Each structure stands twice: as structure tokens, then as C-alpha cells.
Amino acid sequence: MDIIGTYRDIRKIWKTAKDAKELGKKIMEFIQRKPIPLADTEQDQAGVVARALHRLQKGVAPHIVIVGATAAGKTMLVNKLFGNPVAKVRRTPDTTDAVLRVEFPSGLVIYDTPGIISDEKLENFTRLFLGLEQMDAPDVERVESVPFKANPDAPLILLPEVECRRKAQIDMVLWVVDVSRVPTRPEINELRSFFIELYHEFGERIVVAGTHLDELNKVTVEEKNSLLRIWSSIFNKQMIPISSTTGENLKDLSLALFERLPGKISLAKMQESLNQVVKIDRISFVVTEVSQVLADIALMHGNEEEGIQVSLVVLFATIGNHYSVDEEIWVQLSGDALAIAEHVQEFGKSPFEVSREPEGFWETIRSWFSDKPFLAIITRYQPLGVEGLSHLVPKVYALIHQFERSDAGVLPDELVQQRVESEKEMFEPLMQDEKREKLADQINELFKSLFLLD
């Protein structure tokens, strides 16, 4: 687009017009004679929307590693969550120490690892696969490679350490423990140590499932609660007790898996992978997804204009997609997202004045006779932070509430904004340390409280 040429033509009309009426008439004639191409802002908006749609489509299915002791109930749990493919993978004498890979129709990949804690050699295979330090003791055999089957029908191969991450990416670890057992003190110490190592390697991308809750329900409430406290303390109170037999708490486990997935993962593919009985309800799914995008946006700086625009279009498109909005509403949502992006990025800018040298002849002359400094406006860029979040959350909350057609009355923007600001002490340290997953968790908890979700 020849912006300079168009500007010069209109400038000529402005200079030669006798009055405002003639100016308007001549500009209209000019436009009809020489139509002005699509404005840059419209081209930019189209590009932003295209990039947002591409980002929505390119999300990948998760790759989850299952760890746990032999007989902890790993296979039964995975089959209950995702279906039967894992049941087709039978461990034989030659695959006892192997990592078995299973891919589901949705693209979900599960890595079933050898046991831990009870067998040091098997644990070292699992440690090598996870990228952890191997157990180092005189009576413990170190391993140089991991036996690996890429699918149930594939030949068994040996993966050296350097090949593990190239051949098998890991997005999350699902650790399965049998909570119906009473752990010994040495076992508690080993489990706690292994959990700390996992946390250092994978951070928040760990979910611990305590299986056989149905067996624990057969003892007294006092015995059950006492044993659950012991197991929970090992995993920093992050364990979710479940029963693969009765299905108790499986939806809570599903939600935890969603909340811990990294941002590059398509939550829709995760939802598609789950068995119907454990799929999470739509609103929980929606707020989990939007919380991850909002965490990304809150960590962006004021000069990341396109990133903010793309993320907000992704956010609104995600919501619209879940509620099957028509084309007209989708276009409106995209426009709203771009308008909000333009406003919210200002929270990431801090203009301030600094002294500068005089410029040009007259400023130089003035500087000889005045002590008053010459000032320049400088912009410091910062994350959008809690301020940006307090502006965005009310709008997202109101939109979801509108689409849900909830019987509960909608909270006013001011009240939602106050709720966000009341969590400032919780949000700010996570933003300063760029703890994206934890920040998304806290935003998710905020939405749950706003929608009164369990």
C-alpha cells in the first residue's frame, strides 16, 4: 500500500479546498476515483486472527509417563482413564525391565515404566528414562541404556541416555501408589526422596494417584484417614486417592491432569483421550483451558503487542469453540479480543521522564539562560501482571457465564476485579518467578470460586 502517495494526494486536496464542504466533496470524489486499499490495521488484525487459529490447531497430544511400584494398579488405572490399549501390552519375561510405549487414537502417548522402590535395577531403568540420577550403591547395578518398545508389535530396542528425550518426549508424570498398604519408614523415606527428585526435574507436571481406595473404605474411618495422611504427607499433600474399581475421585484425577499439562499441549486432545465416564464437565474444562492462556498473557510485557493480541484471540476463540457460537458472534469475539488487547497492553507500560540534552538551535540558546532541564518521555516495559489480570478476568468470567446460561446471577465486573486484586499476594510471587503452571493453577482456582465449582 502506497501510504505516502495517498497522504500526499489528500494533502493537496486539503490545501486547495475553499471550505469544509468542498473538502469533504473532493475527498469523496478522490476515494471513488482511487479506492484506498485495505488499511494496515485491518491487514494486521487478519494476520493476528490467522496466527491465533494456527495456534489453536497446532496443539499436540500429551505424552505421559506412568511410574509406580509393581502391583500398584498402573495398568488398571490407565485403562479406566483412557481405554483398553494398555491392556494389550503384556509384560513378558523379556520386557520386565522395558519401557512400553502405547499410542491412542487421539494421539495421546503413554509410557509404562518398570517398577520403582522394590527393585533397584528396574528403578535405575526408570530413572535413566526420566533423566534422573541413578541409584549409586555397591549392590545396585547401574545401567547404560533403557529397553524400549515403541509399540506393542515393535521389536525391543535399547535406548542410550542421549536418545531417551529424542525418541520419547515427556509432558507429564503420573505416579501411581497403592494407598491400601501401610508403608514402612524406610519406604516412606525412599518415596519422599524420589518425589523430590521428580519435582526438581518436572516441577508442577507431576500428578500422584493413590489407588485401591475401595479397599481402604473397608476399614474404619479413623484408620482410613490416618493412612491417607501418611501417604499424602509423602507427596507434599498433592496425592489424589482414587478407586479404579468403583471410579471414586477419577474425575478429580482427570481435572488434575488437565491443570498440570504444559501450555503447548492441546487440552482438547486430552479430553478426547479420556473415557466418557471420566471426562470433566464443560465449564471445568473451559476454565482450565482459559486459565492457562491468561497465565501466559499476565507474564507478557507491554511491548509484546502481537503476542497479547494473538493470545486474546485464542482465548476468545477457545471459549466460542466450546459453546459452538455462530460466525457472526465469532467475528464479534475476535474484534472484542483485539480491542481488549489494545487496552490491556497499557498495563505493561510505565512512561517516565528523563533529562536530555538540548536539541536544535533554539533549545541550545534557551539552555544558556535557564536551569530548567529538557525532558524526554521514556517507556519502561513490564509484565501485564495483576493489573492486566484484574482487567481480563471479569470479561472472561462474564462471557463464560453468558454462554453457560447459568441460573446463578452474574457477579458485577467490580466485584470480580476485587476478587482478583485480593489474590495479589498469591499471584505476584508466581509472576515474578515466572511460574506459569502454578499461576495457571491459581487462576483456575479463582474461576472455580467465581462459578462455585467443587
CSV table of C-alpha atoms in Angstrom, one decimal:
chain,number,residue,atom,x,y,z
A,1,MET,CA,0.0,0.0,0.0
A,2,ASP,CA,1.4,3.4,-1.0
A,3,ILE,CA,0.6,5.3,2.2
A,4,ILE,CA,2.9,8.2,1.4
A,5,GLY,CA,1.4,8.7,-2.1
A,6,THR,CA,-2.2,8.6,-0.7
A,7,TYR,CA,-1.2,11.0,2.1
A,8,ARG,CA,0.2,13.5,-0.5
A,9,ASP,CA,-2.9,13.3,-2.7
A,10,ILE,CA,-5.2,14.0,0.2
A,11,ARG,CA,-2.9,16.8,1.5
A,12,LYS,CA,-3.2,18.5,-1.9
A,13,ILE,CA,-7.0,18.4,-1.7
A,14,TRP,CA,-6.8,19.9,1.8
A,15,LYS,CA,-4.7,22.7,0.7
A,16,THR,CA,-6.8,23.7,-2.4
A,17,ALA,CA,-10.3,23.3,-0.9
A,18,LYS,CA,-12.1,26.6,-0.2
A,19,ASP,CA,-14.1,25.3,2.7
A,20,ALA,CA,-15.1,22.2,4.7
A,21,LYS,CA,-17.9,21.4,2.3
A,22,GLU,CA,-15.7,21.4,-0.7
A,23,LEU,CA,-13.0,19.5,1.2
A,24,GLY,CA,-15.5,16.7,2.0
A,25,LYS,CA,-16.8,16.6,-1.6
A,26,LYS,CA,-13.3,16.4,-3.1
A,27,ILE,CA,-12.2,13.6,-0.7
A,28,MET,CA,-15.3,11.6,-1.5
A,29,GLU,CA,-14.6,12.0,-5.2
A,30,PHE,CA,-10.9,11.0,-4.7
A,31,ILE,CA,-12.0,7.8,-2.9
A,32,GLN,CA,-14.4,6.9,-5.6
A,33,ARG,CA,-11.9,7.6,-8.3
A,34,LYS,CA,-9.0,5.9,-6.5
A,35,PRO,CA,-10.2,3.4,-3.8
A,36,ILE,CA,-7.9,3.2,-0.8
A,37,PRO,CA,-6.6,-0.4,-0.3
A,38,LEU,CA,-7.3,-2.4,2.9
A,39,ALA,CA,-5.9,-0.4,5.9
A,40,ASP,CA,-2.8,-1.8,7.5
A,41,THR,CA,-4.7,-2.2,10.8
A,42,GLU,CA,-7.2,-4.4,9.1
A,43,GLN,CA,-4.4,-6.4,7.5
A,44,ASP,CA,-2.7,-6.7,10.9
A,45,GLN,CA,-6.0,-7.9,12.5
A,46,ALA,CA,-6.5,-10.5,9.8
A,47,GLY,CA,-2.9,-11.7,10.4
A,48,VAL,CA,-3.4,-11.9,14.2
A,49,VAL,CA,-6.6,-13.9,13.8
A,50,ALA,CA,-4.9,-16.3,11.3
A,51,ARG,CA,-2.0,-16.8,13.7
A,52,ALA,CA,-4.4,-17.4,16.6
A,53,LEU,CA,-6.3,-20.0,14.6
A,54,HIS,CA,-3.0,-21.7,13.7
A,55,ARG,CA,-2.0,-21.8,17.3
A,56,LEU,CA,-5.3,-23.3,18.2
A,57,GLN,CA,-4.9,-26.1,15.6
A,58,LYS,CA,-1.3,-26.9,16.3
A,59,GLY,CA,-1.6,-28.1,19.9
A,60,VAL,CA,-0.2,-31.5,20.4
A,61,ALA,CA,-1.5,-34.5,22.3
A,62,PRO,CA,0.2,-35.2,25.7
A,63,HIS,CA,2.9,-37.7,26.4
A,64,ILE,CA,2.5,-39.1,29.9
A,65,VAL,CA,4.9,-41.4,31.8
A,66,ILE,CA,3.4,-43.8,34.3
A,67,VAL,CA,5.6,-44.7,37.2
A,68,GLY,CA,4.9,-46.8,40.3
A,69,ALA,CA,5.8,-50.0,42.1
A,70,THR,CA,4.8,-53.4,40.7
A,71,ALA,CA,1.1,-54.2,41.6
A,72,ALA,CA,0.3,-50.5,42.4
A,73,GLY,CA,-2.5,-50.7,39.8
A,74,LYS,CA,-0.9,-48.7,37.0
A,75,THR,CA,-2.4,-50.7,34.1
A,76,MET,CA,-5.9,-50.8,35.6
A,77,LEU,CA,-5.9,-47.0,36.2
A,78,VAL,CA,-4.7,-46.1,32.7
A,79,ASN,CA,-7.3,-48.4,31.2
A,80,LYS,CA,-10.0,-46.8,33.3
A,81,LEU,CA,-8.9,-43.3,32.3
A,82,PHE,CA,-8.1,-43.8,28.7
A,83,GLY,CA,-9.5,-47.1,27.4
A,84,ASN,CA,-8.1,-50.6,26.7
A,85,PRO,CA,-4.9,-50.1,24.6
A,86,VAL,CA,-2.6,-50.6,27.6
A,87,ALA,CA,-4.2,-53.9,28.4
A,88,LYS,CA,-3.0,-55.1,25.0
A,89,VAL,CA,0.6,-54.6,26.2
A,90,ARG,CA,1.5,-57.7,28.3
A,91,ARG,CA,4.8,-57.7,30.1
A,92,THR,CA,6.7,-60.9,29.3
A,93,PRO,CA,9.9,-62.2,30.8
A,94,ASP,CA,11.9,-60.3,28.2
A,95,THR,CA,10.1,-57.0,28.8
A,96,THR,CA,10.1,-56.9,32.6
A,97,ASP,CA,12.6,-54.1,32.6
A,98,ALA,CA,11.4,-52.3,29.5
A,99,VAL,CA,9.6,-49.0,28.9
A,100,LEU,CA,6.4,-49.8,26.9
A,101,ARG,CA,5.0,-47.1,24.6
A,102,VAL,CA,1.3,-47.0,23.7
A,103,GLU,CA,-0.3,-44.5,21.4
A,104,PHE,CA,-4.1,-43.8,21.5
A,105,PRO,CA,-6.3,-42.8,18.5
A,106,SER,CA,-6.3,-39.2,19.8
A,107,GLY,CA,-2.5,-39.0,19.7
A,108,LEU,CA,-2.1,-39.4,23.5
A,109,VAL,CA,1.1,-41.4,24.2
A,110,ILE,CA,1.6,-43.4,27.5
A,111,TYR,CA,5.0,-44.7,28.6
A,112,ASP,CA,4.6,-47.6,31.0
A,113,THR,CA,7.8,-47.8,33.0
A,114,PRO,CA,9.3,-50.7,35.1
A,115,GLY,CA,8.6,-50.7,38.8
A,116,ILE,CA,10.4,-48.5,41.3
A,117,ILE,CA,11.3,-48.8,45.0
A,118,SER,CA,11.0,-52.6,45.2
A,119,ASP,CA,13.7,-53.4,42.6
A,120,GLU,CA,16.8,-51.2,42.4
A,121,LYS,CA,17.8,-52.4,38.8
A,122,LEU,CA,14.3,-51.7,37.5
A,123,GLU,CA,14.3,-48.4,39.2
A,124,ASN,CA,17.5,-47.4,37.5
A,125,PHE,CA,15.9,-48.1,34.1
A,126,THR,CA,13.1,-45.9,35.1
A,127,ARG,CA,15.4,-43.2,36.4
A,128,LEU,CA,17.5,-43.2,33.2
A,129,PHE,CA,14.4,-42.9,31.1
A,130,LEU,CA,13.1,-39.9,33.3
A,131,GLY,CA,16.5,-38.2,33.3
A,132,LEU,CA,17.1,-38.7,37.0
A,133,GLU,CA,20.4,-39.7,38.7
A,134,GLN,CA,20.7,-43.5,39.1
A,135,MET,CA,20.9,-45.1,42.4
A,136,ASP,CA,24.5,-45.5,43.3
A,137,ALA,CA,25.4,-48.2,45.8
A,138,PRO,CA,27.8,-51.2,45.8
A,139,ASP,CA,25.0,-53.7,45.4
A,140,VAL,CA,23.0,-51.7,42.8
A,141,GLU,CA,23.7,-52.3,39.1
A,142,ARG,CA,24.0,-49.1,37.0
A,143,VAL,CA,22.5,-49.2,33.5
A,144,GLU,CA,23.7,-47.6,30.3
A,145,SER,CA,20.5,-47.9,28.2
A,146,VAL,CA,16.8,-48.5,28.6
A,147,PRO,CA,15.0,-51.5,27.0
A,148,PHE,CA,12.2,-49.9,24.9
A,149,LYS,CA,9.2,-51.0,22.8
A,150,ALA,CA,7.9,-48.2,20.5
A,151,ASN,CA,4.5,-50.0,20.2
A,152,PRO,CA,3.1,-53.4,21.2
A,153,ASP,CA,4.3,-55.1,18.0
A,154,ALA,CA,7.6,-53.3,17.7
A,155,PRO,CA,10.9,-55.2,18.4
A,156,LEU,CA,12.6,-54.5,21.7
A,157,ILE,CA,15.5,-52.0,21.3
A,158,LEU,CA,18.0,-50.4,23.7
A,159,LEU,CA,17.8,-46.6,24.1
A,160,PRO,CA,21.0,-45.0,25.4
A,161,GLU,CA,20.5,-42.0,27.7
A,162,VAL,CA,21.1,-39.4,25.0
A,163,GLU,CA,18.4,-41.0,22.8
A,164,CYS,CA,15.7,-41.1,25.5
A,165,ARG,CA,14.4,-37.5,25.1
A,166,ARG,CA,14.8,-37.5,21.4
A,167,LYS,CA,12.7,-40.7,21.0
A,168,ALA,CA,10.4,-40.1,23.9
A,169,GLN,CA,9.4,-36.6,24.9
A,170,ILE,CA,7.7,-36.3,28.4
A,171,ASP,CA,5.0,-33.8,29.2
A,172,MET,CA,3.8,-35.2,32.5
A,173,VAL,CA,4.5,-37.9,35.1
A,174,LEU,CA,1.6,-39.8,36.6
A,175,TRP,CA,2.8,-41.6,39.7
A,176,VAL,CA,0.6,-44.5,41.0
A,177,VAL,CA,0.8,-45.7,44.6
A,178,ASP,CA,-1.3,-48.3,46.4
A,179,VAL,CA,-2.7,-46.4,49.5
A,180,SER,CA,-4.3,-49.6,50.9
A,181,ARG,CA,-0.8,-50.6,52.1
A,182,VAL,CA,0.9,-49.4,55.2
A,183,PRO,CA,4.3,-48.1,54.1
A,184,THR,CA,7.4,-48.8,56.2
A,185,ARG,CA,9.6,-46.0,57.5
A,186,PRO,CA,12.5,-46.8,55.0
A,187,GLU,CA,9.9,-47.0,52.2
A,188,ILE,CA,8.5,-43.5,53.2
A,189,ASN,CA,11.9,-42.0,53.0
A,190,GLU,CA,12.6,-43.6,49.6
A,191,LEU,CA,9.3,-42.5,48.2
A,192,ARG,CA,9.7,-38.9,49.5
A,193,SER,CA,13.3,-38.7,48.1
A,194,PHE,CA,12.1,-40.0,44.7
A,195,PHE,CA,9.2,-37.4,44.8
A,196,ILE,CA,11.7,-34.6,45.5
A,197,GLU,CA,13.9,-35.7,42.6
A,198,LEU,CA,10.9,-35.9,40.3
A,199,TYR,CA,9.8,-32.4,41.3
A,200,HIS,CA,13.2,-30.9,40.6
A,201,GLU,CA,13.1,-32.4,37.1
A,202,PHE,CA,9.4,-31.9,36.2
A,203,GLY,CA,8.1,-29.2,38.5
A,204,GLU,CA,4.4,-28.9,38.6
A,205,ARG,CA,4.0,-31.5,35.9
A,206,ILE,CA,3.5,-34.4,38.3
A,207,VAL,CA,0.2,-36.0,39.4
A,208,VAL,CA,0.1,-38.6,42.1
A,209,ALA,CA,-2.8,-41.1,42.2
A,210,GLY,CA,-3.4,-43.2,45.3
A,211,THR,CA,-5.1,-46.4,44.1
A,212,HIS,CA,-7.2,-49.0,45.8
A,213,LEU,CA,-9.3,-46.5,47.8
A,214,ASP,CA,-12.1,-49.0,47.6
A,215,GLU,CA,-10.0,-51.4,49.8
A,216,LEU,CA,-9.3,-48.6,52.2
A,217,ASN,CA,-13.1,-47.9,52.5
A,218,LYS,CA,-13.5,-51.3,54.2
A,219,VAL,CA,-11.6,-50.2,57.4
A,220,THR,CA,-12.8,-47.7,60.0
A,221,VAL,CA,-12.9,-44.0,59.1
A,222,GLU,CA,-10.1,-43.3,61.6
A,223,GLU,CA,-7.8,-46.0,60.1
A,224,LYS,CA,-8.6,-44.8,56.6
A,225,ASN,CA,-7.9,-41.1,57.4
A,226,SER,CA,-4.7,-42.0,59.3
A,227,LEU,CA,-3.3,-44.0,56.4
A,228,LEU,CA,-4.3,-41.3,53.8
A,229,ARG,CA,-2.5,-38.7,55.9
A,230,ILE,CA,0.7,-40.8,55.9
A,231,TRP,CA,0.6,-41.2,52.1
A,232,SER,CA,-0.4,-37.6,51.5
A,233,SER,CA,2.5,-36.3,53.6
A,234,ILE,CA,5.0,-38.2,51.4
A,235,PHE,CA,3.8,-36.2,48.3
A,236,ASN,CA,3.5,-32.8,49.9
A,237,LYS,CA,-0.3,-33.2,50.2
A,238,GLN,CA,-0.6,-33.5,46.4
A,239,MET,CA,-1.9,-37.1,46.2
A,240,ILE,CA,-5.4,-37.8,44.9
A,241,PRO,CA,-6.9,-41.0,46.4
A,242,ILE,CA,-8.9,-42.9,43.8
A,243,SER,CA,-10.5,-46.2,43.0
A,244,SER,CA,-10.1,-47.7,39.6
A,245,THR,CA,-12.7,-50.3,40.5
A,246,THR,CA,-15.6,-48.0,41.6
A,247,GLY,CA,-14.5,-44.8,39.8
A,248,GLU,CA,-14.4,-42.8,43.0
A,249,ASN,CA,-12.5,-39.5,42.5
A,250,LEU,CA,-11.5,-40.3,39.0
A,251,LYS,CA,-12.9,-37.0,37.7
A,252,ASP,CA,-10.8,-35.2,40.3
A,253,LEU,CA,-7.8,-37.0,38.9
A,254,SER,CA,-8.8,-36.1,35.3
A,255,LEU,CA,-9.0,-32.4,36.3
A,256,ALA,CA,-5.6,-32.6,38.0
A,257,LEU,CA,-4.1,-34.0,34.8
A,258,PHE,CA,-5.6,-31.0,32.8
A,259,GLU,CA,-4.3,-28.5,35.3
A,260,ARG,CA,-0.7,-29.8,35.2
A,261,LEU,CA,-0.3,-30.1,31.4
A,262,PRO,CA,2.2,-27.6,29.8
A,263,GLY,CA,0.9,-24.9,27.6
A,264,LYS,CA,2.0,-26.5,24.3
A,265,ILE,CA,-0.4,-29.4,24.9
A,266,SER,CA,-3.9,-29.4,23.4
A,267,LEU,CA,-6.3,-29.9,26.2
A,268,ALA,CA,-9.0,-30.8,23.6
A,269,LYS,CA,-6.8,-33.8,22.6
A,270,MET,CA,-6.5,-34.8,26.3
A,271,GLN,CA,-10.3,-34.5,26.7
A,272,GLU,CA,-10.8,-36.6,23.6
A,273,SER,CA,-8.5,-39.3,25.0
A,274,LEU,CA,-10.4,-39.7,28.3
A,275,ASN,CA,-13.1,-42.4,28.7
A,276,GLN,CA,-16.6,-40.8,28.7
A,277,VAL,CA,-17.2,-41.6,32.4
A,278,VAL,CA,-14.2,-39.6,33.5
A,279,LYS,CA,-14.4,-36.6,31.1
A,280,ILE,CA,-14.6,-33.4,33.0
A,281,ASP,CA,-17.7,-31.2,32.6
A,282,ARG,CA,-17.6,-28.5,30.1
A,283,ILE,CA,-17.3,-25.4,32.4
A,284,SER,CA,-14.4,-27.0,34.3
A,285,PHE,CA,-12.7,-27.9,31.0
A,286,VAL,CA,-13.2,-24.3,29.7
A,287,VAL,CA,-11.9,-22.5,32.8
A,288,THR,CA,-8.9,-24.9,32.9
A,289,GLU,CA,-8.1,-24.0,29.3
A,290,VAL,CA,-8.6,-20.3,29.6
A,291,SER,CA,-6.6,-20.2,32.9
A,292,GLN,CA,-3.5,-21.4,31.0
A,293,VAL,CA,-3.9,-18.7,28.3
A,294,LEU,CA,-4.5,-16.0,31.0
A,295,ALA,CA,-1.3,-17.1,32.8
A,296,ASP,CA,0.6,-16.7,29.5
A,297,ILE,CA,-0.9,-13.2,29.0
A,298,ALA,CA,-0.2,-12.0,32.5
A,299,LEU,CA,3.5,-12.8,32.0
A,300,MET,CA,3.8,-10.9,28.7
A,301,HIS,CA,5.3,-7.4,28.6
A,302,GLY,CA,3.7,-4.3,27.3
A,303,ASN,CA,5.8,-4.3,24.1
A,304,GLU,CA,4.7,-7.8,23.1
A,305,GLU,CA,1.7,-6.4,21.3
A,306,GLU,CA,1.2,-9.1,18.7
A,307,GLY,CA,1.7,-11.9,21.3
A,308,ILE,CA,-1.0,-10.3,23.5
A,309,GLN,CA,-3.3,-9.9,20.5
A,310,VAL,CA,-2.9,-13.5,19.4
A,311,SER,CA,-3.3,-14.9,22.9
A,312,LEU,CA,-6.5,-13.0,23.5
A,313,VAL,CA,-8.0,-14.1,20.1
A,314,VAL,CA,-7.0,-17.6,21.1
A,315,LEU,CA,-8.7,-17.2,24.4
A,316,PHE,CA,-12.0,-15.9,23.0
A,317,ALA,CA,-11.9,-18.4,20.1
A,318,THR,CA,-11.4,-21.2,22.6
A,319,ILE,CA,-14.5,-20.1,24.6
A,320,GLY,CA,-16.5,-19.6,21.4
A,321,ASN,CA,-15.5,-23.1,20.1
A,322,HIS,CA,-16.7,-24.8,23.3
A,323,TYR,CA,-20.1,-23.2,23.0
A,324,SER,CA,-20.4,-23.6,19.2
A,325,VAL,CA,-21.0,-19.9,18.5
A,326,ASP,CA,-22.1,-18.9,15.0
A,327,GLU,CA,-19.9,-17.0,12.6
A,328,GLU,CA,-21.3,-13.6,13.4
A,329,ILE,CA,-20.6,-14.0,17.2
A,330,TRP,CA,-17.1,-15.4,16.4
A,331,VAL,CA,-16.3,-12.3,14.3
A,332,GLN,CA,-17.6,-10.1,17.2
A,333,LEU,CA,-15.4,-12.0,19.7
A,334,SER,CA,-12.3,-11.6,17.6
A,335,GLY,CA,-13.0,-7.8,17.4
A,336,ASP,CA,-13.6,-7.7,21.1
A,337,ALA,CA,-10.4,-9.6,21.8
A,338,LEU,CA,-8.3,-7.1,19.6
A,339,ALA,CA,-9.9,-4.1,21.3
A,340,ILE,CA,-9.2,-5.6,24.8
A,341,ALA,CA,-5.7,-6.4,23.8
A,342,GLU,CA,-5.0,-2.8,22.7
A,343,HIS,CA,-6.3,-1.6,26.1
A,344,VAL,CA,-4.7,-4.2,28.4
A,345,GLN,CA,-1.2,-3.9,26.9
A,346,GLU,CA,-1.0,-0.4,28.5
A,347,PHE,CA,-0.8,-2.1,31.9
A,348,GLY,CA,2.7,-3.3,30.7
A,349,LYS,CA,4.0,0.2,30.0
A,350,SER,CA,5.4,2.7,32.5
A,351,PRO,CA,6.2,6.1,31.0
A,352,PHE,CA,8.6,8.3,32.9
A,353,GLU,CA,10.6,11.5,32.3
A,354,VAL,CA,14.3,11.7,32.0
A,355,SER,CA,16.6,14.7,31.4
A,356,ARG,CA,18.0,15.1,27.9
A,357,GLU,CA,20.4,17.3,26.0
A,358,PRO,CA,19.0,20.3,24.2
A,359,GLU,CA,18.2,19.7,20.6
A,360,GLY,CA,18.5,22.3,17.8
A,361,PHE,CA,19.5,26.0,17.8
A,362,TRP,CA,16.7,27.5,19.9
A,363,GLU,CA,16.9,24.8,22.7
A,364,THR,CA,20.6,25.4,22.9
A,365,ILE,CA,20.1,29.1,23.3
A,366,ARG,CA,17.5,28.5,26.0
A,367,SER,CA,19.8,26.2,27.9
A,368,TRP,CA,22.3,29.1,28.3
A,369,PHE,CA,19.8,31.2,30.2
A,370,SER,CA,17.7,28.6,32.1
A,371,ASP,CA,18.5,25.9,34.6
A,372,LYS,CA,15.2,24.1,33.7
A,373,PRO,CA,16.1,20.7,32.2
A,374,PHE,CA,14.9,19.4,28.9
A,375,LEU,CA,12.8,16.3,29.4
A,376,ALA,CA,12.1,13.2,27.3
A,377,ILE,CA,9.4,10.6,27.8
A,378,ILE,CA,10.8,7.0,28.1
A,379,THR,CA,8.7,3.9,28.4
A,380,ARG,CA,9.7,1.1,30.6
A,381,TYR,CA,8.1,-2.3,29.7
A,382,GLN,CA,6.9,-4.7,32.3
A,383,PRO,CA,4.6,-7.8,32.6
A,384,LEU,CA,0.9,-7.1,32.5
A,385,GLY,CA,0.8,-8.6,35.9
A,386,VAL,CA,-2.1,-8.5,38.4
A,387,GLU,CA,-3.4,-5.2,36.9
A,388,GLY,CA,-3.8,-6.8,33.5
A,389,LEU,CA,-5.3,-9.9,35.0
A,390,SER,CA,-7.8,-7.9,37.0
A,391,HIS,CA,-8.9,-6.3,33.8
A,392,LEU,CA,-9.2,-9.5,31.8
A,393,VAL,CA,-10.7,-12.0,34.3
A,394,PRO,CA,-14.1,-10.1,34.7
A,395,LYS,CA,-14.6,-10.0,30.9
A,396,VAL,CA,-13.7,-13.7,30.6
A,397,TYR,CA,-15.9,-14.6,33.5
A,398,ALA,CA,-18.9,-12.6,32.2
A,399,LEU,CA,-18.5,-14.2,28.7
A,400,ILE,CA,-18.5,-17.8,30.0
A,401,HIS,CA,-21.4,-17.1,32.4
A,402,GLN,CA,-23.4,-15.7,29.4
A,403,PHE,CA,-22.7,-18.8,27.3
A,404,GLU,CA,-23.4,-21.2,30.2
A,405,ARG,CA,-26.8,-19.6,30.7
A,406,SER,CA,-26.4,-20.2,34.4
A,407,ASP,CA,-29.3,-19.8,36.8
A,408,ALA,CA,-27.0,-18.1,39.3
A,409,GLY,CA,-26.7,-14.3,38.9
A,410,VAL,CA,-23.6,-12.9,37.2
A,411,LEU,CA,-21.2,-11.1,39.5
A,412,PRO,CA,-20.5,-7.5,38.6
A,413,ASP,CA,-17.2,-6.6,37.0
A,414,GLU,CA,-16.1,-4.5,40.0
A,415,LEU,CA,-16.6,-7.5,42.4
A,416,VAL,CA,-14.7,-9.9,40.2
A,417,GLN,CA,-11.9,-7.3,39.8
A,418,GLN,CA,-11.8,-7.0,43.6
A,419,ARG,CA,-11.5,-10.8,43.9
A,420,VAL,CA,-8.5,-10.8,41.6
A,421,GLU,CA,-6.8,-8.0,43.4
A,422,SER,CA,-7.5,-9.8,46.8
A,423,GLU,CA,-5.2,-12.6,45.5
A,424,LYS,CA,-2.4,-10.2,44.7
A,425,GLU,CA,-0.1,-11.6,47.4
A,426,MET,CA,-0.6,-15.0,45.9
A,427,PHE,CA,-0.2,-14.0,42.2
A,428,GLU,CA,2.7,-11.6,42.4
A,429,PRO,CA,5.5,-14.0,43.6
A,430,LEU,CA,4.4,-16.5,40.9
A,431,MET,CA,4.6,-13.8,38.2
A,432,GLN,CA,8.0,-12.6,39.4
A,433,ASP,CA,9.4,-16.1,39.3
A,434,GLU,CA,7.5,-16.8,36.0
A,435,LYS,CA,5.9,-19.9,37.5
A,436,ARG,CA,3.5,-20.3,34.7
A,437,GLU,CA,1.9,-23.6,35.7
A,438,LYS,CA,1.4,-22.6,39.3
A,439,LEU,CA,0.0,-19.2,38.2
A,440,ALA,CA,-2.5,-21.0,35.9
A,441,ASP,CA,-3.5,-23.2,38.8
A,442,GLN,CA,-4.3,-20.2,41.0
A,443,ILE,CA,-6.2,-18.5,38.2
A,444,ASN,CA,-8.1,-21.8,37.8
A,445,GLU,CA,-8.9,-21.8,41.5
A,446,LEU,CA,-10.2,-18.3,41.2
A,447,PHE,CA,-12.6,-19.2,38.4
A,448,LYS,CA,-13.8,-22.2,40.4
A,449,SER,CA,-14.7,-20.0,43.3
A,450,LEU,CA,-16.4,-17.5,41.0
A,451,PHE,CA,-18.5,-20.3,39.3
A,452,LEU,CA,-19.0,-22.1,42.6
A,453,LEU,CA,-17.4,-25.3,41.2
A,454,ASP,CA,-16.4,-28.1,43.5
